[in-house]
Amino acid sequence: MNDKEMLLLKLGEVVLKGQNRRSFEDRLVANTARRLKSCGSFQVYIRQSTIYVEPTGDSCDMEAAYAAARQVFGVVSVARAVPCEKTVEAIAETAKSYLADRFAAARSFKVESKRADKSFPMNSIQVSQAVGGELAEAFPHVAVDVHNPDLTVFVEVREKYAYVHAPALPGAGGLPVGMGGHAISLLSGGLDSPVSSWMMARRGVELEMVHFVSPPYTSRQAQDKVLELARLLTAYCGRLRVHIVPFTEIQEEIRKNCPEEYFTLIMRRFMMRLAEAIARRAGARALITGESLGQVASQTMMALGVTEDVTTLPVLRPLIGMDKVEIIHTAQRIGTYDTSILPYEDCCTVFTPRHPATRPHLEDVRKAEAKLDVEALVARSLEGEEWVWVKP
Ligand code: ATP
Ligand code: MG
């Protein structure tokens, strides 16, 4: 490691946002700085569509900062780099020492240069040739190969310094959290809803979570598992508020008063009503669920229509067209899979009908629900609502 080592973060779609670009960039810098706080003290600033992350003390954990930066939405790639004077000699010297291990392991290399400072007297091809020449001399066992090299040395000639780095790794992509509005995400303990939450956060949505609990049918462990899933998501979206909403009375009333084939559907209608009430209070403009078309009886097209009948907020379902295998792969990639598969019951799995309606008609479901005092049930449930902040 080099003591001047820092990070260069490249922006994704943010650069395409025209007039809004400034606020996107400000948001991204703020999000990055917040996410890196736990890794040490860093200066974070932006120049020419690149975010610079420079350690300001010697207690910075660069490995952790690198990993954290790769989880910030709005960043497409992250490179660990070392700055140096803007001369061919200094650049070559820096590459020799900083990338010595990489050269030792490589049989071929090339230099790829970028000149963000257009006043620099050499163009990028000339920089690559000159630096490449010096490196070829310093590492005679490593051949120059511009087509398929083992190692690519990147040189960026920027405003104040030149920067040397090995290939960057991909970032999380998407848009900075906060730029895509504010929504309530319905988080269960399953595989799907952590993925749907992550997908909307990646589109810049600031999330607030709602989780329904039905004690004693659901356990404390089931609730803790959901809080742990939320905690895993904070690595991407920062701290999250999780509303814990009691659901037992509603489920018992449904079981007592409604036809069995509609249990799940009526239950889901209550979830929407409660989530909408919480959204209105929080100023959130949409609901997010982990539903995927046809995955279970309550996720057929007609069932989805019956479910969203009770809310006027947009219901965002980012998994709607995804296969289970794709959802599982995503859960593994974002780190929620192992927690999601822990075997605790969800309130959706208590009182499940033996033969749920798969082609429900709205009027029938409304009629089936008529015996319930919907408003009173919703109000009582909301009275018992609690919330916790989950921190990274
Ligand atoms: P998941 O894997 O997310 O649990 P699922 O395939 O089990 O989803 P359902 O149980 O029918 O499907 O739930 C559909 C969606 O409803 C979930 O993705 C989630 O958004 C929401 N949901 C289900 N149960 C709860 C709960 N206890 N609290 C909050 N939201 C829930
Ligand atoms: Mg579930």
GROMACS .gro file of C-alpha atoms and ligand atoms in nm:
model
  424
    1MET     CA    1   0.000   0.000   0.000
    2ASN     CA    2   0.104   0.354  -0.072
    3ASP     CA    3   0.038   0.620   0.192
    4LYS     CA    4  -0.108   0.856  -0.066
    5GLU     CA    5  -0.349   0.595  -0.196
    6MET     CA    6  -0.702   0.724  -0.259
    7LEU     CA    7  -1.017   0.632  -0.449
    8LEU     CA    8  -1.153   0.758  -0.781
    9LEU     CA    9  -1.526   0.701  -0.825
   10LYS     CA   10  -1.680   0.731  -1.170
   11LEU     CA   11  -2.037   0.852  -1.205
   12GLY     CA   12  -2.294   0.658  -1.402
   13GLU     CA   13  -2.618   0.797  -1.534
   14VAL     CA   14  -2.575   1.102  -1.318
   15VAL     CA   15  -2.371   1.264  -1.592
   16LEU     CA   16  -2.667   1.242  -1.831
   17LYS     CA   17  -2.899   1.449  -1.618
   18GLY     CA   18  -2.849   1.791  -1.783
   19GLN     CA   19  -2.991   2.070  -1.567
   20ASN     CA   20  -3.023   1.846  -1.263
   21ARG     CA   21  -2.668   1.730  -1.280
   22ARG     CA   22  -2.550   1.963  -1.007
   23SER     CA   23  -2.801   1.838  -0.751
   24PHE     CA   24  -2.728   1.476  -0.848
   25GLU     CA   25  -2.359   1.535  -0.795
   26ASP     CA   26  -2.410   1.710  -0.462
   27ARG     CA   27  -2.631   1.427  -0.343
   28LEU     CA   28  -2.384   1.164  -0.453
   29VAL     CA   29  -2.093   1.336  -0.279
   30ALA     CA   30  -2.297   1.364   0.042
   31ASN     CA   31  -2.410   1.000   0.023
   32THR     CA   32  -2.054   0.882  -0.040
   33ALA     CA   33  -1.913   1.084   0.248
   34ARG     CA   34  -2.179   0.947   0.484
   35ARG     CA   35  -2.125   0.588   0.376
   36LEU     CA   36  -1.746   0.614   0.428
   37LYS     CA   37  -1.761   0.773   0.774
   38SER     CA   38  -1.717   0.441   0.951
   39CYS     CA   39  -1.396   0.367   0.755
   40GLY     CA   40  -1.200   0.671   0.876
   41SER     CA   41  -1.170   1.039   0.797
   42PHE     CA   42  -1.183   1.124   0.427
   43GLN     CA   43  -1.207   1.430   0.210
   44VAL     CA   44  -1.471   1.369  -0.057
   45TYR     CA   45  -1.515   1.607  -0.349
   46ILE     CA   46  -1.607   1.606  -0.716
   47ARG     CA   47  -1.422   1.739  -1.022
   48GLN     CA   48  -1.507   1.672  -1.384
   49SER     CA   49  -1.757   1.394  -1.311
   50THR     CA   50  -1.515   1.203  -1.087
   51ILE     CA   51  -1.546   1.178  -0.711
   52TYR     CA   52  -1.216   1.194  -0.525
   53VAL     CA   53  -1.193   1.018  -0.191
   54GLU     CA   54  -0.873   1.113  -0.008
   55PRO     CA   55  -0.780   0.986   0.338
   56THR     CA   56  -0.703   1.275   0.575
   57GLY     CA   57  -0.568   1.076   0.868
   58ASP     CA   58  -0.359   0.763   0.902
   59SER     CA   59  -0.635   0.560   1.066
   60CYS     CA   60  -0.825   0.516   0.740
   61ASP     CA   61  -0.922   0.164   0.644
   62MET     CA   62  -0.876   0.179   0.266
   63GLU     CA   63  -0.991  -0.178   0.213
   64ALA     CA   64  -1.321  -0.106   0.390
   65ALA     CA   65  -1.360   0.229   0.212
   66TYR     CA   66  -1.309   0.058  -0.123
   67ALA     CA   67  -1.578  -0.199  -0.046
   68ALA     CA   68  -1.816   0.067   0.087
   69ALA     CA   69  -1.768   0.293  -0.216
   70ARG     CA   70  -1.865   0.006  -0.441
   71GLN     CA   71  -2.204  -0.009  -0.269
   72VAL     CA   72  -2.295   0.356  -0.323
   73PHE     CA   73  -2.574   0.391  -0.580
   74GLY     CA   74  -2.485   0.631  -0.861
   75VAL     CA   75  -2.124   0.510  -0.886
   76VAL     CA   76  -2.037   0.289  -1.186
   77SER     CA   77  -1.677   0.209  -1.103
   78VAL     CA   78  -1.422   0.251  -0.827
   79ALA     CA   79  -1.043   0.251  -0.862
   80ARG     CA   80  -0.777   0.264  -0.594
   81ALA     CA   81  -0.523   0.513  -0.727
   82VAL     CA   82  -0.210   0.705  -0.634
   83PRO     CA   83  -0.160   1.072  -0.731
   84CYS     CA   84   0.173   1.209  -0.855
   85GLU     CA   85   0.329   1.505  -1.033
   86LYS     CA   86   0.216   1.556  -1.390
   87THR     CA   87   0.539   1.445  -1.558
   88VAL     CA   88   0.616   1.126  -1.749
   89GLU     CA   89   0.899   1.046  -1.503
   90ALA     CA   90   0.682   1.084  -1.193
   91ILE     CA   91   0.399   0.884  -1.350
   92ALA     CA   92   0.634   0.601  -1.449
   93GLU     CA   93   0.801   0.598  -1.104
   94THR     CA   94   0.464   0.582  -0.934
   95ALA     CA   95   0.346   0.298  -1.156
   96LYS     CA   96   0.670   0.106  -1.092
   97SER     CA   97   0.641   0.114  -0.715
   98TYR     CA   98   0.263   0.112  -0.672
   99LEU     CA   99   0.199  -0.167  -0.924
  100ALA     CA  100   0.518  -0.368  -0.862
  101ASP     CA  101   0.327  -0.675  -0.740
  102ARG     CA  102   0.098  -0.666  -1.042
  103PHE     CA  103   0.396  -0.642  -1.279
  104ALA     CA  104   0.559  -0.936  -1.102
  105ALA     CA  105   0.250  -1.148  -1.176
  106ALA     CA  106   0.197  -1.032  -1.536
  107ARG     CA  107   0.348  -1.147  -1.864
  108SER     CA  108   0.219  -0.857  -2.070
  109PHE     CA  109   0.091  -0.504  -2.011
  110LYS     CA  110  -0.027  -0.185  -2.172
  111VAL     CA  111  -0.079   0.171  -2.057
  112GLU     CA  112  -0.411   0.345  -2.112
  113SER     CA  113  -0.418   0.717  -2.055
  114LYS     CA  114  -0.686   0.982  -2.023
  115ARG     CA  115  -0.627   1.352  -2.029
  116ALA     CA  116  -0.895   1.538  -1.833
  117ASP     CA  117  -0.662   1.841  -1.824
  118LYS     CA  118  -0.667   1.948  -2.190
  119SER     CA  119  -0.388   2.201  -2.128
  120PHE     CA  120  -0.142   1.922  -2.059
  121PRO     CA  121   0.116   1.937  -2.343
  122MET     CA  122   0.102   1.566  -2.440
  123ASN     CA  123  -0.210   1.394  -2.567
  124SER     CA  124  -0.322   1.066  -2.418
  125ILE     CA  125  -0.154   0.848  -2.680
  126GLN     CA  126   0.177   1.024  -2.625
  127VAL     CA  127   0.146   0.980  -2.248
  128SER     CA  128   0.075   0.607  -2.289
  129GLN     CA  129   0.371   0.562  -2.522
  130ALA     CA  130   0.616   0.751  -2.302
  131VAL     CA  131   0.507   0.587  -1.975
  132GLY     CA  132   0.484   0.246  -2.146
  133GLY     CA  133   0.840   0.283  -2.273
  134GLU     CA  134   0.975   0.351  -1.924
  135LEU     CA  135   0.781   0.062  -1.774
  136ALA     CA  136   0.897  -0.179  -2.048
  137GLU     CA  137   1.254  -0.090  -1.957
  138ALA     CA  138   1.193  -0.131  -1.584
  139PHE     CA  139   1.018  -0.470  -1.624
  140PRO     CA  140   1.197  -0.643  -1.913
  141HIS     CA  141   1.019  -0.976  -1.846
  142VAL     CA  142   0.680  -0.815  -1.919
  143ALA     CA  143   0.599  -0.759  -2.286
  144VAL     CA  144   0.390  -0.477  -2.424
  145ASP     CA  145   0.063  -0.609  -2.562
  146VAL     CA  146  -0.196  -0.349  -2.658
  147HIS     CA  147  -0.464  -0.603  -2.756
  148ASN     CA  148  -0.487  -0.857  -2.477
  149PRO     CA  149  -0.257  -0.764  -2.188
  150ASP     CA  150  -0.253  -0.934  -1.847
  151LEU     CA  151  -0.223  -0.592  -1.685
  152THR     CA  152  -0.354  -0.254  -1.791
  153VAL     CA  153  -0.197   0.045  -1.622
  154PHE     CA  154  -0.433   0.341  -1.618
  155VAL     CA  155  -0.304   0.696  -1.615
  156GLU     CA  156  -0.539   0.991  -1.569
  157VAL     CA  157  -0.393   1.336  -1.613
  158ARG     CA  158  -0.627   1.556  -1.411
  159GLU     CA  159  -0.644   1.913  -1.282
  160LYS     CA  160  -0.379   1.908  -1.011
  161TYR     CA  161  -0.214   1.568  -1.035
  162ALA     CA  162  -0.183   1.264  -1.251
  163TYR     CA  163  -0.333   0.943  -1.109
  164VAL     CA  164  -0.207   0.590  -1.159
  165HIS     CA  165  -0.421   0.285  -1.105
  166ALA     CA  166  -0.487  -0.074  -1.204
  167PRO     CA  167  -0.830  -0.160  -1.356
  168ALA     CA  168  -1.129  -0.023  -1.166
  169LEU     CA  169  -1.395  -0.257  -1.025
  170PRO     CA  170  -1.763  -0.207  -1.099
  171GLY     CA  171  -1.972   0.000  -0.857
  172ALA     CA  172  -2.338  -0.050  -0.766
  173GLY     CA  173  -2.469   0.163  -1.055
  174GLY     CA  174  -2.809   0.330  -1.051
  175LEU     CA  175  -2.887   0.674  -0.916
  176PRO     CA  176  -2.801   0.842  -0.584
  177VAL     CA  177  -3.045   0.755  -0.306
  178GLY     CA  178  -3.275   1.051  -0.247
  179MET     CA  179  -3.302   1.160  -0.611
  180GLY     CA  180  -3.585   0.920  -0.694
  181GLY     CA  181  -3.840   1.022  -0.432
  182HIS     CA  182  -3.946   0.858  -0.109
  183ALA     CA  183  -4.142   0.531  -0.086
  184ILE     CA  184  -4.263   0.277   0.166
  185SER     CA  185  -4.127  -0.072   0.108
  186LEU     CA  186  -4.315  -0.372   0.245
  187LEU     CA  187  -4.044  -0.589   0.393
  188SER     CA  188  -4.115  -0.949   0.490
  189GLY     CA  189  -3.855  -1.202   0.590
  190GLY     CA  190  -3.860  -1.372   0.250
  191LEU     CA  191  -3.623  -1.365  -0.045
  192ASP     CA  192  -3.816  -1.125  -0.259
  193SER     CA  193  -3.880  -0.805  -0.069
  194PRO     CA  194  -3.515  -0.732   0.025
  195VAL     CA  195  -3.436  -0.760  -0.347
  196SER     CA  196  -3.727  -0.537  -0.452
  197SER     CA  197  -3.623  -0.282  -0.189
  198TRP     CA  198  -3.265  -0.286  -0.312
  199MET     CA  199  -3.376  -0.245  -0.673
  200MET     CA  200  -3.581   0.065  -0.602
  201ALA     CA  201  -3.308   0.213  -0.381
  202ARG     CA  202  -3.075   0.164  -0.676
  203ARG     CA  203  -3.307   0.383  -0.881
  204GLY     CA  204  -3.250   0.657  -0.625
  205VAL     CA  205  -3.555   0.597  -0.405
  206GLU     CA  206  -3.525   0.679  -0.036
  207LEU     CA  207  -3.687   0.389   0.149
  208GLU     CA  208  -3.881   0.354   0.467
  209MET     CA  209  -3.973  -0.003   0.561
  210VAL     CA  210  -4.295  -0.152   0.693
  211HIS     CA  211  -4.309  -0.496   0.850
  212PHE     CA  212  -4.629  -0.664   0.972
  213VAL     CA  213  -4.611  -0.895   1.272
  214SER     CA  214  -4.869  -1.136   1.410
  215PRO     CA  215  -4.764  -1.245   1.757
  216PRO     CA  216  -4.801  -1.508   1.891
  217TYR     CA  217  -4.832  -1.671   1.547
  218THR     CA  218  -4.507  -1.505   1.440
  219SER     CA  219  -4.202  -1.501   1.665
  220ARG     CA  220  -3.954  -1.248   1.791
  221GLN     CA  221  -3.688  -1.425   1.583
  222ALA     CA  222  -3.891  -1.364   1.268
  223GLN     CA  223  -3.899  -0.992   1.349
  224ASP     CA  224  -3.527  -0.983   1.429
  225LYS     CA  225  -3.458  -1.151   1.098
  226VAL     CA  226  -3.637  -0.868   0.918
  227LEU     CA  227  -3.440  -0.607   1.113
  228GLU     CA  228  -3.123  -0.790   1.013
  229LEU     CA  229  -3.233  -0.780   0.647
  230ALA     CA  230  -3.290  -0.406   0.683
  231ARG     CA  231  -2.946  -0.372   0.838
  232LEU     CA  232  -2.791  -0.551   0.540
  233LEU     CA  233  -2.965  -0.304   0.309
  234THR     CA  234  -2.821  -0.005   0.498
  235ALA     CA  235  -2.482  -0.077   0.338
  236TYR     CA  236  -2.646   0.052   0.018
  237CYS     CA  237  -2.900   0.305   0.137
  238GLY     CA  238  -2.780   0.433   0.472
  239ARG     CA  239  -2.989   0.418   0.789
  240LEU     CA  240  -3.346   0.294   0.751
  241ARG     CA  241  -3.660   0.347   0.953
  242VAL     CA  242  -3.853   0.022   0.999
  243HIS     CA  243  -4.217   0.044   1.106
  244ILE     CA  244  -4.334  -0.263   1.297
  245VAL     CA  245  -4.711  -0.293   1.258
  246PRO     CA  246  -4.930  -0.537   1.456
  247PHE     CA  247  -5.140  -0.756   1.230
  248THR     CA  248  -5.276  -1.029   1.459
  249GLU     CA  249  -5.625  -0.890   1.515
  250ILE     CA  250  -5.678  -0.830   1.144
  251GLN     CA  251  -5.577  -1.185   1.059
  252GLU     CA  252  -5.798  -1.333   1.328
  253GLU     CA  253  -6.096  -1.126   1.217
  254ILE     CA  254  -6.044  -1.232   0.856
  255ARG     CA  255  -6.031  -1.596   0.959
  256LYS     CA  256  -6.347  -1.564   1.164
  257ASN     CA  257  -6.554  -1.370   0.912
  258CYS     CA  258  -6.436  -1.427   0.555
  259PRO     CA  259  -6.442  -1.717   0.308
  260GLU     CA  260  -6.121  -1.916   0.325
  261GLU     CA  261  -6.037  -1.885  -0.044
  262TYR     CA  262  -5.997  -1.506   0.003
  263PHE     CA  263  -5.795  -1.505   0.328
  264THR     CA  264  -5.466  -1.409   0.168
  265LEU     CA  265  -5.613  -1.153  -0.067
  266ILE     CA  266  -5.803  -0.971   0.205
  267MET     CA  267  -5.496  -0.980   0.423
  268ARG     CA  268  -5.294  -0.822   0.144
  269ARG     CA  269  -5.556  -0.552   0.100
  270PHE     CA  270  -5.508  -0.463   0.467
  271MET     CA  271  -5.133  -0.449   0.420
  272MET     CA  272  -5.183  -0.198   0.140
  273ARG     CA  273  -5.420   0.017   0.346
  274LEU     CA  274  -5.183   0.024   0.642
  275ALA     CA  275  -4.879   0.093   0.426
  276GLU     CA  276  -5.066   0.373   0.251
  277ALA     CA  277  -5.159   0.534   0.584
  278ILE     CA  278  -4.794   0.521   0.690
  279ALA     CA  279  -4.687   0.659   0.353
  280ARG     CA  280  -4.925   0.956   0.378
  281ARG     CA  281  -4.792   1.039   0.723
  282ALA     CA  282  -4.431   1.010   0.609
  283GLY     CA  283  -4.482   1.204   0.286
  284ALA     CA  284  -4.392   0.896   0.079
  285ARG     CA  285  -4.535   0.876  -0.274
  286ALA     CA  286  -4.539   0.506  -0.356
  287LEU     CA  287  -4.548   0.154  -0.213
  288ILE     CA  288  -4.296  -0.117  -0.303
  289THR     CA  289  -4.359  -0.492  -0.283
  290GLY     CA  290  -4.165  -0.803  -0.378
  291GLU     CA  291  -4.445  -0.947  -0.589
  292SER     CA  292  -4.360  -1.134  -0.909
  293LEU     CA  293  -4.626  -1.228  -1.161
  294GLY     CA  294  -4.760  -1.579  -1.109
  295GLN     CA  295  -4.526  -1.672  -0.826
  296VAL     CA  296  -4.812  -1.761  -0.588
  297ALA     CA  297  -5.193  -1.745  -0.598
  298SER     CA  298  -5.200  -1.390  -0.462
  299GLN     CA  299  -4.970  -1.275  -0.741
  300THR     CA  300  -5.178  -1.362  -1.046
  301MET     CA  301  -5.281  -1.065  -1.255
  302MET     CA  302  -5.635  -1.064  -1.118
  303ALA     CA  303  -5.511  -1.100  -0.760
  304LEU     CA  304  -5.275  -0.806  -0.802
  305GLY     CA  305  -5.569  -0.598  -0.925
  306VAL     CA  306  -5.773  -0.693  -0.620
  307THR     CA  307  -5.482  -0.606  -0.391
  308GLU     CA  308  -5.410  -0.263  -0.529
  309ASP     CA  309  -5.778  -0.169  -0.546
  310VAL     CA  310  -5.755  -0.027  -0.193
  311THR     CA  311  -5.475   0.222  -0.255
  312THR     CA  312  -5.438   0.521  -0.484
  313LEU     CA  313  -5.060   0.531  -0.446
  314PRO     CA  314  -4.852   0.372  -0.722
  315VAL     CA  315  -4.752   0.018  -0.623
  316LEU     CA  316  -4.400  -0.046  -0.753
  317ARG     CA  317  -4.316  -0.411  -0.813
  318PRO     CA  318  -3.965  -0.426  -0.952
  319LEU     CA  319  -3.963  -0.809  -0.950
  320ILE     CA  320  -4.282  -0.840  -1.151
  321GLY     CA  321  -4.110  -0.982  -1.461
  322MET     CA  322  -3.822  -1.164  -1.293
  323ASP     CA  323  -3.781  -1.539  -1.259
  324LYS     CA  324  -3.717  -1.689  -0.918
  325VAL     CA  325  -3.364  -1.789  -1.024
  326GLU     CA  326  -3.281  -1.431  -1.114
  327ILE     CA  327  -3.420  -1.309  -0.784
  328ILE     CA  328  -3.210  -1.566  -0.596
  329HIS     CA  329  -2.898  -1.462  -0.785
  330THR     CA  330  -2.960  -1.100  -0.700
  331ALA     CA  331  -3.020  -1.185  -0.333
  332GLN     CA  332  -2.686  -1.367  -0.329
  333ARG     CA  333  -2.509  -1.079  -0.499
  334ILE     CA  334  -2.641  -0.813  -0.262
  335GLY     CA  335  -2.584  -1.029   0.047
  336THR     CA  336  -2.940  -1.089   0.173
  337TYR     CA  337  -2.980  -1.451   0.063
  338ASP     CA  338  -2.835  -1.629   0.368
  339THR     CA  339  -3.054  -1.433   0.607
  340SER     CA  340  -3.366  -1.465   0.393
  341ILE     CA  341  -3.352  -1.844   0.390
  342LEU     CA  342  -3.351  -1.874   0.770
  343PRO     CA  343  -3.667  -2.069   0.847
  344TYR     CA  344  -3.893  -1.833   1.043
  345GLU     CA  345  -4.263  -1.799   0.973
  346ASP     CA  346  -4.410  -1.484   0.820
  347CYS     CA  347  -4.762  -1.360   0.889
  348CYS     CA  348  -4.838  -1.452   0.527
  349THR     CA  349  -4.779  -1.817   0.611
  350VAL     CA  350  -5.023  -1.837   0.903
  351PHE     CA  351  -5.385  -1.906   0.812
  352THR     CA  352  -5.305  -1.981   0.449
  353PRO     CA  353  -5.608  -2.112   0.261
  354ARG     CA  354  -5.596  -2.467   0.124
  355HIS     CA  355  -5.744  -2.355  -0.208
  356PRO     CA  356  -5.677  -1.985  -0.262
  357ALA     CA  357  -5.869  -1.811  -0.542
  358THR     CA  358  -5.640  -1.751  -0.837
  359ARG     CA  359  -5.893  -1.568  -1.055
  360PRO     CA  360  -6.066  -1.351  -0.795
  361HIS     CA  361  -6.325  -1.093  -0.899
  362LEU     CA  362  -6.305  -0.761  -0.725
  363GLU     CA  363  -6.674  -0.744  -0.641
  364ASP     CA  364  -6.665  -1.088  -0.477
  365VAL     CA  365  -6.368  -0.993  -0.262
  366ARG     CA  366  -6.524  -0.663  -0.162
  367LYS     CA  367  -6.838  -0.851  -0.060
  368ALA     CA  368  -6.635  -1.110   0.130
  369GLU     CA  369  -6.473  -0.827   0.321
  370ALA     CA  370  -6.800  -0.648   0.401
  371LYS     CA  371  -6.844  -0.808   0.742
  372LEU     CA  372  -6.527  -0.648   0.871
  373ASP     CA  373  -6.505  -0.302   1.024
  374VAL     CA  374  -6.214  -0.210   0.802
  375GLU     CA  375  -6.161   0.141   0.933
  376ALA     CA  376  -6.157   0.038   1.296
  377LEU     CA  377  -5.920  -0.251   1.232
  378VAL     CA  378  -5.681  -0.025   1.043
  379ALA     CA  379  -5.697   0.240   1.314
  380ARG     CA  380  -5.627  -0.008   1.594
  381SER     CA  381  -5.339  -0.161   1.408
  382LEU     CA  382  -5.185   0.182   1.349
  383GLU     CA  383  -5.221   0.263   1.718
  384GLY     CA  384  -4.994  -0.030   1.797
  385GLU     CA  385  -4.735   0.067   1.539
  386GLU     CA  386  -4.378   0.116   1.655
  387TRP     CA  387  -4.068   0.205   1.462
  388VAL     CA  388  -3.695   0.158   1.494
  389TRP     CA  389  -3.399   0.311   1.317
  390VAL     CA  390  -3.169   0.049   1.174
  391LYS     CA  391  -2.813   0.173   1.129
  392PRO     CA  392  -2.524   0.043   0.919
  393ATP     P1  393  -4.115  -1.235   0.011
  393ATP     O1  394  -4.014  -1.332  -0.039
  393ATP     O2  395  -4.074  -1.093  -0.002
  393ATP     O3  396  -4.163  -1.270   0.149
  393ATP     P2  397  -4.328  -1.383  -0.106
  393ATP     O4  398  -4.291  -1.444  -0.234
  393ATP     O5  399  -4.321  -1.467   0.018
  393ATP     O6  400  -4.242  -1.251  -0.084
  393ATP     P3  401  -4.587  -1.295  -0.024
  393ATP     O7  402  -4.565  -1.358   0.107
  393ATP     O8  403  -4.713  -1.319  -0.097
  393ATP     O9  404  -4.473  -1.329  -0.127
  393ATP    O10  405  -4.570  -1.141  -0.008
  393ATP     C1  406  -4.571  -1.056  -0.118
  393ATP     C2  407  -4.513  -0.922  -0.077
  393ATP    O11  408  -4.592  -0.865   0.028
  393ATP     C3  409  -4.375  -0.933  -0.017
  393ATP    O12  410  -4.276  -0.935  -0.116
  393ATP     C4  411  -4.369  -0.810   0.068
  393ATP    O13  412  -4.342  -0.695  -0.010
  393ATP     C5  413  -4.510  -0.801   0.122
  393ATP     N1  414  -4.520  -0.870   0.252
  393ATP     C6  415  -4.552  -0.999   0.277
  393ATP     N2  416  -4.550  -1.027   0.409
  393ATP     C7  417  -4.514  -0.912   0.471
  393ATP     C8  418  -4.493  -0.874   0.606
  393ATP     N3  419  -4.505  -0.959   0.707
  393ATP     N4  420  -4.457  -0.745   0.631
  393ATP     C9  421  -4.440  -0.658   0.531
  393ATP     N5  422  -4.458  -0.688   0.402
  393ATP    C10  423  -4.495  -0.812   0.370
  394MG      MG  424  -4.309  -1.403   0.215
   0.00000   0.00000   0.00000
